[in-house]
């Protein structure tokens, strides 16, 4: 098939898609890079027509040296890491549970998947107002029922609350991928281990978990990419206060609240670099796992 | 020590009875083969003995001890699965050592036993490979290795050779027989292939729809099949079965004669017929001959030298001492 002729024809036909995708990616990227080297404060009268001042790396050093930068990196890693741990651990347990022959399996599976279809803004609002409200929330009622003082979740345990909300959203995804992986485990392997004298726990750690390792790395990789950019959940609940200002949120504040597009763009470039470091790191792990 | 006794063992899946109550005695050190057509319940019976399925009724005794309620790991049996069920993420060494690690043996003893098993099975050079890097026959040997290191009371094999090509199958058949002679441990071997059953077994158990049709040594089954089913199942090519007028001459509902017990002559004989397809194996030739004795063509075995063309006329004569007679229920008459 792959004659010289068919290959060049294929290239020609793919060209529009490739060009569109490249433009889609490259234009915003180039603009971000461009703005990051400019002083661009629209409220102070800077505009593209009048030309922007070149400021070199000043935006970059200001973003890095601002007192909010390192706390935001820390918050990002804390939230991403926390959500990953919770979704993977609970996802594995739920997948094992759902793999058992239970009555009404189909319906239970659909219910488990449901949170994934709720928009982030909506789910964050539901959590904020229905569960975590210190006066009328379900948790407050529950705490009072046991005679305890209700917790004001979003101010006293803000990072934990965000982790909880985001985990709730992403748990179905993890469960779904891990469930399909568990279903592909050869039942004879489990039986062989059973005959070899492996207890339930040994069977889990020696047979099931290694079988799931590939699926777990894929879950971690995909979730990290999406979790690095969570925004709505923070915007709706804490508005970045109480230590929940992630890198994404900090950039948003620089651009929209402070109206400093140059500074925000420099932050965006840092975010790209951070995401790529994480991606390379994860790709190596996945690559190692997929090679086998 | 590996005698296994089944008393009134029964198995149903929901409403479907796969194994009606069944009795069977397996002596210590015996090589027993369960043989029967696909879906007759051989694997189910083996899994009942292993403890991977719960019985619906009856008792399983291993070494005289009631093992019906004992979990699989503590029955002292080792199983080799049809798919080998090797652990893909562990090296061959770890695979073989797995049951020993689970039994919490000390490392020196584990190394000694794994080394010995690898020696017996010619796996020493492959100990650090993953199962995915081995050929079918080597994987089979790893599965057997994982079974022998446990020094079990009995080995259970479920169609272990069905994933191998024909040449390898013959080799592995010999190796397993050799292993049995060397270890002198009870082995229960499930297959649908009567050639494997005949060549390997001390005792063959012929199953049909969960019912034991006959138990006996290969030669007993070959020489004195208890009924029409066993007569047709054991022996290759199949025994010729003739019903109708010819059978009534012998006071039977059906008579059977094996291909090797039909004399072929071009001049005279009992049944006249014409030669159809001939199968040349070199040492032997099988002729399919259409005769007036039965509607089905009869198969006759001749030495490889005899050449008869398609459509040539021959006479077949059964040797009377090798004639099997069956009544209208399919049971053997005397
Ligand atoms: N877990 C099960 N549930 C329901 N039916 C089963 C199950 N396992 C086996 N069977 C049925 O039991 C019969 C015997 O199966 P099996 O023992 O695997 O046959 P064999 O190994 O002789 O080919 C088959 O008809 C099969 O459909
Ligand atoms: Mg089977």
XYZ file of C-alpha atoms and ligand atoms in Angstrom:
654
model
C 0.000 0.000 0.000
C 2.643 2.442 1.069
C 3.898 3.306 -2.361
C 5.547 6.667 -2.986
C 2.380 7.840 -4.652
C -0.080 6.815 -1.932
C 2.183 8.261 0.723
C 2.310 11.706 -0.832
C -1.444 11.574 -1.420
C -1.944 10.741 2.235
C 0.225 13.646 3.273
C -1.720 16.002 1.070
C -5.034 14.907 2.516
C -3.890 15.066 6.112
C -2.378 18.510 5.628
C -5.525 20.574 6.417
C -6.039 18.753 9.716
C -2.387 19.055 10.661
C -2.245 22.735 9.775
C -5.443 23.451 11.702
C -4.171 21.620 14.769
C -0.795 23.311 14.599
C -2.421 26.734 14.282
C -4.765 25.926 17.131
C -1.790 25.116 19.334
C 0.891 27.431 18.071
C -1.000 30.720 17.866
C -1.963 30.882 21.557
C 1.433 29.544 22.576
C 3.252 32.172 20.534
C 0.977 34.919 21.840
C 1.589 33.841 25.414
C 5.328 33.883 24.820
C 5.077 37.268 23.129
C 3.042 38.876 25.928
C 5.273 37.426 28.596
C 8.088 39.674 27.427
C 5.918 42.818 27.278
C 4.507 45.260 29.750
C 0.779 44.937 29.124
C -1.576 46.579 31.634
C -4.819 47.420 29.761
C -6.216 49.423 32.675
C -3.171 51.700 32.584
C -3.721 52.445 28.923
C -1.443 49.839 27.298
C -2.911 48.483 24.074
C -1.768 46.496 21.054
C -2.436 49.384 18.644
C -0.152 51.751 20.466
C 2.549 49.147 20.812
C 3.758 47.408 23.964
C 7.011 48.038 25.772
C 9.586 45.278 25.729
C 10.579 44.442 29.299
C 12.797 41.390 28.812
C 12.603 38.856 31.616
C 11.124 41.252 34.135
C 7.696 39.570 34.143
C 9.365 36.229 34.730
C 11.432 37.369 37.658
C 8.472 39.221 39.191
C 6.244 36.177 38.947
C 8.919 33.950 40.471
C 9.803 36.400 43.231
C 6.255 37.222 44.228
C 5.394 35.890 47.668
C 2.490 33.852 46.228
C 4.522 31.797 43.760
C 5.977 29.005 45.890
C 2.849 28.584 48.019
C 0.869 28.172 44.801
C 3.212 25.474 43.496
C 2.919 23.766 46.853
C -0.887 23.972 46.795
C -0.959 22.596 43.248
C 1.201 19.601 44.129
C -0.724 18.975 47.348
C -4.099 18.974 45.620
C -2.963 16.932 42.611
C -1.131 14.424 44.817
C -3.991 14.119 47.277
C -6.562 13.525 44.576
C -4.334 10.957 42.858
C -3.810 8.963 46.038
C -7.490 8.970 46.952
C -8.820 8.150 43.487
C -6.309 5.353 42.868
C -6.729 3.676 46.258
C -10.511 3.952 46.348
C -10.692 3.229 42.621
C -8.894 -0.093 43.049
C -11.122 -1.067 45.978
C -14.307 -0.054 44.156
C -13.228 -1.863 41.004
C -12.682 -5.061 42.977
C -16.087 -4.621 44.597
C -17.843 -4.006 41.277
C -16.160 -7.040 39.740
C -17.959 -9.310 42.213
C -21.185 -10.832 40.957
C -23.754 -8.737 42.838
C -27.448 -8.199 42.328
C -28.276 -5.127 40.255
C -24.712 -4.843 38.969
C -25.649 -2.807 35.894
C -27.456 -0.126 37.861
C -24.761 0.106 40.512
C -22.146 0.600 37.800
C -24.123 3.426 36.196
C -24.586 5.095 39.571
C -20.889 4.894 40.252
C -20.101 6.536 36.923
C -22.677 9.314 37.413
C -20.491 11.944 39.201
C -18.279 12.113 36.136
C -21.125 13.634 34.132
C -21.765 16.462 36.601
C -20.127 19.731 35.544
C -17.313 20.834 37.891
C -19.017 24.142 38.697
C -22.250 22.401 39.590
C -20.661 19.722 41.711
C -18.528 22.267 43.558
C -21.614 24.355 44.307
C -23.522 21.299 45.483
C -20.684 20.319 47.777
C -20.235 23.845 49.059
C -23.878 24.546 49.828
C -25.377 21.141 50.571
C -22.579 19.349 52.364
C -19.970 21.778 53.629
C -22.016 24.747 54.708
C -21.186 25.226 58.401
C -24.806 26.076 59.292
C -27.109 24.198 56.937
C -24.815 21.605 55.356
C -25.316 17.881 55.762
C -21.976 17.525 57.463
C -22.901 20.262 59.951
C -26.108 18.389 60.787
C -24.199 15.159 61.106
C -21.621 16.754 63.396
C -24.316 18.312 65.577
C -26.163 14.977 65.723
C -23.097 13.483 67.372
C -22.782 16.522 69.600
C -19.719 17.906 67.877
C -18.996 21.455 66.813
C -19.626 21.800 63.006
C -16.491 22.375 60.951
C -16.340 25.331 58.601
C -14.869 23.165 55.933
C -13.947 25.656 53.279
C -12.031 27.959 55.591
C -10.604 25.614 58.246
C -9.912 22.592 56.066
C -9.904 24.245 52.681
C -7.281 22.158 50.870
C -8.779 18.930 52.188
C -12.224 20.065 51.059
C -11.031 20.815 47.538
C -9.268 17.460 47.427
C -12.497 15.789 48.523
C -14.613 17.530 45.889
C -12.193 16.854 43.049
C -11.656 13.244 44.170
C -15.400 12.717 44.096
C -15.418 13.911 40.490
C -12.510 11.811 39.323
C -13.144 8.614 41.260
C -15.567 7.289 38.593
C -12.936 7.701 35.895
C -10.338 5.793 37.894
C -12.854 3.121 38.863
C -13.985 2.624 35.288
C -10.477 2.150 33.882
C -9.405 -0.090 36.760
C -12.584 -2.151 36.483
C -11.937 -2.971 32.829
C -8.370 -3.900 33.766
C -9.533 -6.172 36.577
C -12.002 -7.870 34.287
C -9.183 -8.824 31.956
C -7.405 -10.746 34.726
C -7.355 -14.462 33.933
C -9.438 -16.196 36.599
C -7.181 -19.253 36.374
C -4.311 -17.113 37.688
C -6.281 -16.332 40.809
C -7.225 -19.982 41.183
C -3.611 -21.028 40.720
C -2.558 -18.596 43.441
C -5.327 -19.914 45.651
C -4.008 -23.454 45.211
C -0.484 -22.186 45.828
C -1.636 -21.172 49.283
C -1.885 -17.408 48.782
C -4.266 -15.694 51.182
C -6.753 -13.098 49.969
C -4.287 -10.326 50.795
C -1.340 -12.070 49.138
C -3.450 -12.669 46.052
C -4.210 -8.956 45.972
C -0.626 -7.814 46.393
C 1.111 -10.466 44.279
C -1.404 -11.029 41.463
C -4.109 -8.349 41.235
C -2.014 -5.260 41.937
C 0.804 -6.104 39.472
C -1.858 -6.854 36.882
C -3.336 -3.397 37.521
C -0.024 -1.533 37.504
C -0.334 -0.533 33.875
C -3.884 0.733 34.277
C -2.878 2.622 37.418
C -0.057 4.440 35.620
C -2.446 5.398 32.851
C -4.976 6.716 35.365
C -2.252 8.733 37.076
C -0.954 10.153 33.813
C -4.322 11.225 32.444
C -5.592 12.571 35.742
C -2.444 14.592 36.392
C -2.811 16.358 33.073
C -6.376 17.372 33.929
C -5.824 18.018 37.634
C -2.987 20.483 37.039
C -5.555 22.793 35.485
C -8.527 22.484 37.855
C -10.094 25.877 38.234
C -13.874 25.917 38.601
C -13.811 23.991 41.876
C -11.543 26.602 43.473
C -13.257 29.577 41.895
C -16.674 28.503 43.154
C -15.678 27.454 46.674
C -12.776 29.364 48.222
C -11.910 31.793 45.465
C -8.268 30.950 46.025
C -8.263 31.902 49.682
C -7.071 29.767 52.618
C -4.097 28.241 50.860
C -5.987 26.910 47.852
C -4.417 29.226 45.305
C -2.927 26.860 42.756
C -0.635 27.901 39.940
C -3.550 27.980 37.513
C -5.529 30.116 39.892
C -2.644 32.482 40.515
C -2.263 33.080 36.773
C -5.986 33.742 36.526
C -5.733 36.327 39.313
C -2.744 38.033 37.725
C -4.538 38.387 34.397
C -8.123 39.066 35.436
C -7.947 40.586 38.929
C -4.702 42.551 38.580
C -5.207 43.099 34.851
C -1.523 42.347 34.253
C -1.466 40.309 31.055
C 2.317 40.277 30.764
C 2.792 38.895 34.255
C 0.023 36.319 33.763
C 1.604 35.158 30.506
C 4.935 34.643 32.215
C 3.118 32.537 34.809
C 1.518 30.595 31.970
C 4.939 29.792 30.572
C 6.035 28.524 33.988
C 2.907 26.348 34.083
C 3.777 24.914 30.672
C 7.275 24.106 31.895
C 5.954 22.498 35.084
C 3.402 20.432 33.152
C 6.117 19.239 30.801
C 8.407 18.233 33.633
C 5.580 16.186 35.127
C 4.694 14.745 31.735
C 8.265 13.644 30.969
C 8.541 12.119 34.413
C 5.279 10.203 33.968
C 6.031 9.172 30.400
C 9.185 7.484 31.611
C 7.266 5.512 34.241
C 4.546 4.574 31.787
C 7.098 3.716 29.132
C 8.854 1.418 31.571
C 5.554 -0.204 32.424
C 4.331 -0.522 28.854
C 7.568 -2.020 27.573
C 6.988 -5.325 29.299
C 0.504 -40.627 50.171
C -2.139 -39.629 47.721
C -5.209 -41.804 47.691
C -8.373 -39.997 46.709
C -11.852 -41.385 47.227
C -15.046 -39.820 45.924
C -18.285 -40.957 47.554
C -21.599 -39.950 45.985
C -20.019 -36.703 44.789
C -22.508 -34.540 42.967
C -22.354 -31.137 41.278
C -25.093 -28.884 39.945
C -24.857 -25.358 38.594
C -28.271 -23.936 39.459
C -30.811 -26.322 37.939
C -28.312 -28.023 35.684
C -26.799 -31.201 37.081
C -23.366 -31.577 35.556
C -22.272 -34.529 37.662
C -24.877 -36.922 39.077
C -23.774 -38.813 42.230
C -20.527 -40.550 41.402
C -18.160 -42.931 43.201
C -14.503 -43.282 42.351
C -11.408 -44.696 44.009
C -7.936 -43.473 43.104
C -5.032 -45.326 44.718
C -1.758 -43.864 45.887
C 0.785 -43.457 43.111
C -1.641 -44.155 40.285
C -1.726 -42.258 37.000
C -5.432 -41.812 36.396
C -6.792 -40.233 33.236
C -10.287 -38.779 32.969
C -11.279 -38.956 29.336
C -14.492 -38.056 27.563
C -15.915 -35.736 24.949
C -15.851 -31.966 25.463
C -18.373 -30.689 27.994
C -18.838 -34.030 29.758
C -17.726 -32.617 33.113
C -14.071 -33.686 33.310
C -12.803 -30.248 34.334
C -15.643 -29.841 36.799
C -14.767 -33.158 38.433
C -11.099 -32.168 38.665
C -11.987 -28.778 40.146
C -14.189 -30.503 42.725
C -11.223 -32.619 43.772
C -8.987 -29.524 43.847
C -11.522 -27.632 45.942
C -11.969 -24.836 43.406
C -15.672 -25.744 43.202
C -17.884 -26.733 46.109
C -19.613 -30.097 45.864
C -23.430 -30.115 45.814
C -23.383 -33.372 47.752
C -21.180 -36.300 48.738
C -17.755 -36.647 50.305
C -14.193 -36.308 49.031
C -11.521 -38.169 50.998
C -7.841 -37.511 50.537
C -5.615 -40.008 52.369
C -8.651 -41.233 54.262
C -9.320 -37.755 55.675
C -12.600 -36.006 54.830
C -11.439 -33.098 52.646
C -14.832 -31.923 51.402
C -14.743 -28.693 53.404
C -10.979 -28.098 53.340
C -9.887 -25.063 51.273
C -7.841 -25.797 48.123
C -4.481 -24.702 49.493
C -4.638 -27.134 52.404
C -5.652 -30.238 50.464
C -2.029 -30.861 49.538
C -2.804 -31.020 45.820
C -1.112 -29.141 42.994
C -2.804 -28.244 39.742
C -1.506 -27.511 36.252
C -4.015 -25.440 34.336
C -4.862 -25.606 30.655
C -3.811 -21.953 30.207
C -0.759 -22.633 32.463
C -1.899 -19.667 34.631
C 1.674 -18.446 35.087
C 2.111 -15.098 36.827
C 3.186 -12.877 33.913
C 4.996 -10.198 35.931
C 7.209 -12.669 37.801
C 10.341 -14.359 36.511
C 10.348 -18.121 36.042
C 12.250 -18.439 39.317
C 9.659 -16.403 41.216
C 6.820 -18.296 39.572
C 8.205 -21.632 40.695
C 9.065 -20.276 44.140
C 5.655 -18.689 44.680
C 3.965 -21.566 46.543
C 7.048 -21.935 48.737
C 7.109 -18.235 49.574
C 3.438 -18.437 50.463
C 4.255 -21.371 52.746
C 6.934 -19.110 54.343
C 9.806 -21.537 53.809
C 13.262 -20.120 54.431
C 15.186 -18.786 51.436
C 17.840 -21.515 51.386
C 15.210 -24.248 51.195
C 13.309 -22.334 48.503
C 16.474 -21.979 46.420
C 17.281 -25.658 46.824
C 13.843 -26.841 45.757
C 13.559 -24.382 42.839
C 17.013 -25.457 41.666
C 16.056 -29.124 41.843
C 12.801 -28.581 39.955
C 14.540 -26.503 37.285
C 17.061 -29.297 36.935
C 14.452 -31.986 36.406
C 12.561 -29.853 33.895
C 15.564 -28.398 32.005
C 14.641 -24.862 32.981
C 17.908 -23.819 34.622
C 18.898 -21.561 31.726
C 15.559 -19.763 31.748
C 15.105 -19.042 35.460
C 15.460 -15.285 35.080
C 13.158 -14.861 32.118
C 9.561 -13.804 32.192
C 6.867 -16.309 31.077
C 6.158 -14.069 28.071
C 9.661 -14.777 26.756
C 9.226 -18.564 26.740
C 7.847 -20.997 24.168
C 4.655 -22.965 24.802
C 6.503 -26.084 25.875
C 8.736 -24.154 28.281
C 5.736 -22.417 29.846
C 4.180 -25.816 30.307
C 7.294 -26.950 32.120
C 7.257 -23.893 34.377
C 3.666 -24.692 35.320
C 4.711 -28.245 36.142
C 7.704 -26.905 38.084
C 5.447 -24.718 40.180
C 3.443 -27.844 40.970
C 6.304 -30.173 41.873
C 8.151 -27.848 44.286
C 5.223 -28.139 46.664
C 5.783 -31.894 46.887
C 2.023 -32.441 46.767
C 0.095 -35.602 47.596
C -1.281 -35.606 44.070
C -0.980 -33.659 40.830
C -4.009 -32.517 38.885
C -3.608 -31.753 35.185
C -6.392 -30.160 33.149
C -5.736 -30.756 29.438
C -2.144 -29.552 29.857
C -1.062 -30.359 26.311
C -3.976 -28.990 24.326
C -2.206 -25.694 23.550
C 0.909 -27.353 22.133
C 1.618 -28.436 18.573
C 1.497 -32.107 17.706
C 5.242 -32.854 17.855
C 5.706 -31.076 21.177
C 2.657 -32.863 22.546
C 4.231 -36.261 21.963
C 7.429 -35.084 23.691
C 5.660 -33.602 26.701
C 3.515 -36.726 26.994
C 6.661 -38.742 27.463
C 8.107 -36.212 29.912
C 5.018 -36.267 32.101
C 4.991 -40.081 32.105
C 8.676 -40.044 32.978
C 8.011 -37.576 35.797
C 5.313 -39.850 37.166
C 7.663 -42.811 37.189
C 10.339 -40.751 38.906
C 8.169 -39.092 41.566
C 5.746 -42.010 42.000
C 3.085 -39.504 43.060
C -0.598 -39.815 42.281
C -1.530 -37.947 39.118
C -4.970 -37.164 37.791
C -4.913 -36.110 34.186
C -7.854 -34.751 32.220
C -7.971 -34.978 28.448
C -10.431 -35.363 25.601
C -7.789 -37.156 23.549
C -8.060 -40.924 23.878
C -4.512 -41.368 22.517
C -3.141 -39.444 25.510
C -5.329 -41.533 27.782
C -4.177 -44.837 26.304
C -0.487 -43.977 26.253
C -0.162 -42.452 29.723
C -2.690 -43.979 32.064
C -2.482 -46.719 34.645
C -6.217 -46.367 34.957
C -8.636 -44.676 32.592
C -11.973 -43.243 33.697
C -14.296 -42.777 30.727
C -16.905 -40.074 31.330
C -19.998 -39.171 29.404
C -22.375 -36.406 30.579
C -20.903 -36.613 34.079
C -21.473 -40.361 34.331
C -18.595 -42.842 34.610
C -19.009 -45.260 31.722
C -16.077 -47.492 32.619
C -12.983 -47.585 34.804
C -10.051 -49.801 33.932
C -6.562 -50.176 32.553
C -6.026 -49.099 28.945
C -5.903 -52.693 27.750
C -9.029 -53.695 29.660
C -10.916 -50.836 28.046
C -9.536 -51.733 24.658
C -10.184 -55.437 24.891
C -13.416 -55.498 26.882
C -15.321 -52.190 26.510
C -18.304 -52.294 28.846
C -20.669 -50.615 26.388
C -21.016 -49.158 22.920
C -19.883 -45.672 24.033
C -16.564 -46.887 25.419
C -16.090 -49.195 22.442
C -16.494 -46.244 20.081
C -14.443 -43.804 22.158
C -11.356 -45.887 22.883
C -9.157 -46.929 19.965
C -8.056 -45.121 16.863
C -9.447 -45.356 14.265
C -12.787 -46.091 15.871
C -14.222 -49.568 16.241
C -16.627 -50.558 13.434
C -20.133 -50.953 14.841
C -22.636 -52.986 12.843
C -26.345 -53.195 13.586
C -29.199 -55.071 11.939
C -29.163 -58.454 10.217
C -25.436 -59.142 10.663
C -25.699 -58.415 14.416
C -28.765 -60.645 14.815
C -26.735 -63.545 13.397
C -24.667 -63.213 16.590
C -27.728 -62.827 18.899
C -26.855 -59.178 19.547
C -28.321 -55.737 18.859
C -24.948 -54.533 17.666
C -21.583 -56.060 17.025
C -18.243 -54.313 17.017
C -14.981 -55.159 15.343
C -11.778 -53.098 15.443
C -10.057 -52.175 12.133
C -7.036 -54.308 13.043
C -9.242 -57.378 13.542
C -10.645 -57.434 10.005
C -8.842 -59.730 7.558
C -8.563 -58.304 4.057
C -8.530 -60.621 1.092
C -8.921 -60.047 -2.626
C -10.267 -63.517 -3.296
C -12.593 -64.735 -0.562
C -14.187 -63.729 2.750
C -17.378 -63.107 4.704
C -18.318 -59.603 3.571
C -17.824 -58.409 0.026
C -17.175 -54.742 -0.587
C -15.512 -52.009 -2.621
C -12.576 -49.935 -1.434
C -13.238 -46.227 -0.936
C -10.679 -43.805 0.438
C -7.401 -45.273 1.709
C -5.248 -43.523 4.308
C -1.549 -44.324 4.056
C 0.445 -43.885 7.229
C 3.498 -45.690 5.890
C 3.572 -48.434 8.500
C -0.149 -49.090 8.130
C -2.852 -48.334 5.634
C -6.499 -47.835 6.595
C -9.039 -48.759 3.960
C -12.605 -47.511 4.112
C -14.639 -50.294 2.552
C -18.335 -50.148 1.656
C -19.795 -53.609 2.291
C -23.213 -55.230 2.306
C -22.863 -55.868 6.081
C -23.692 -52.309 7.148
C -24.756 -48.949 5.740
C -21.604 -47.260 7.058
C -18.271 -48.040 5.400
C -16.073 -50.316 7.526
C -12.507 -49.358 8.365
C -9.904 -52.065 7.997
C -6.226 -51.938 8.834
C -3.611 -53.516 6.611
C 0.151 -53.375 6.566
C 1.650 -50.515 4.598
C 2.675 -52.746 1.706
C -0.834 -53.662 0.600
C -1.978 -51.407 -2.234
C -5.613 -51.437 -3.289
C -6.958 -48.901 -5.779
C -10.098 -46.842 -5.342
C -13.105 -48.960 -6.308
C -11.347 -52.331 -6.260
C -13.217 -55.325 -4.869
C -12.176 -56.888 -1.562
C -13.502 -59.322 1.025
C -13.456 -58.589 4.768
C -13.593 -61.267 7.452
C -13.821 -60.454 11.183
C -11.720 -62.556 13.529
C -14.385 -64.242 15.665
C -12.346 -64.109 18.903
C -12.192 -60.308 18.626
C -15.858 -59.735 17.938
C -17.643 -57.562 20.546
C -21.371 -58.083 21.088
C -23.758 -55.504 22.595
C -27.423 -55.792 23.632
C -30.212 -53.344 22.830
C -29.189 -51.136 25.825
C -25.706 -50.855 24.396
C -24.207 -53.062 27.141
C -21.612 -55.712 26.411
C -22.806 -59.324 26.241
C -20.402 -61.632 28.122
N -19.431 -22.278 36.356
C -20.319 -22.942 35.606
N -21.613 -22.556 35.566
C -22.508 -23.220 34.827
N -22.238 -24.294 34.071
C -20.959 -24.734 34.058
C -19.936 -24.084 34.822
N -18.777 -24.743 34.616
C -19.065 -25.752 33.775
N -20.383 -25.754 33.433
C -21.042 -26.719 32.550
O -20.705 -27.998 32.977
C -20.504 -28.856 31.871
C -19.164 -29.538 32.002
O -18.134 -28.609 31.849
P -16.603 -29.016 31.940
O -16.384 -29.733 33.209
O -15.812 -27.797 31.710
O -16.443 -30.000 30.705
P -15.110 -30.629 30.090
O -13.951 -30.164 30.876
O -15.323 -32.101 30.156
O -15.071 -30.179 28.674
C -20.616 -28.017 30.623
O -21.877 -28.273 30.045
C -20.549 -26.611 31.126
O -21.372 -25.788 30.352
Mg -12.304 -28.885 30.332
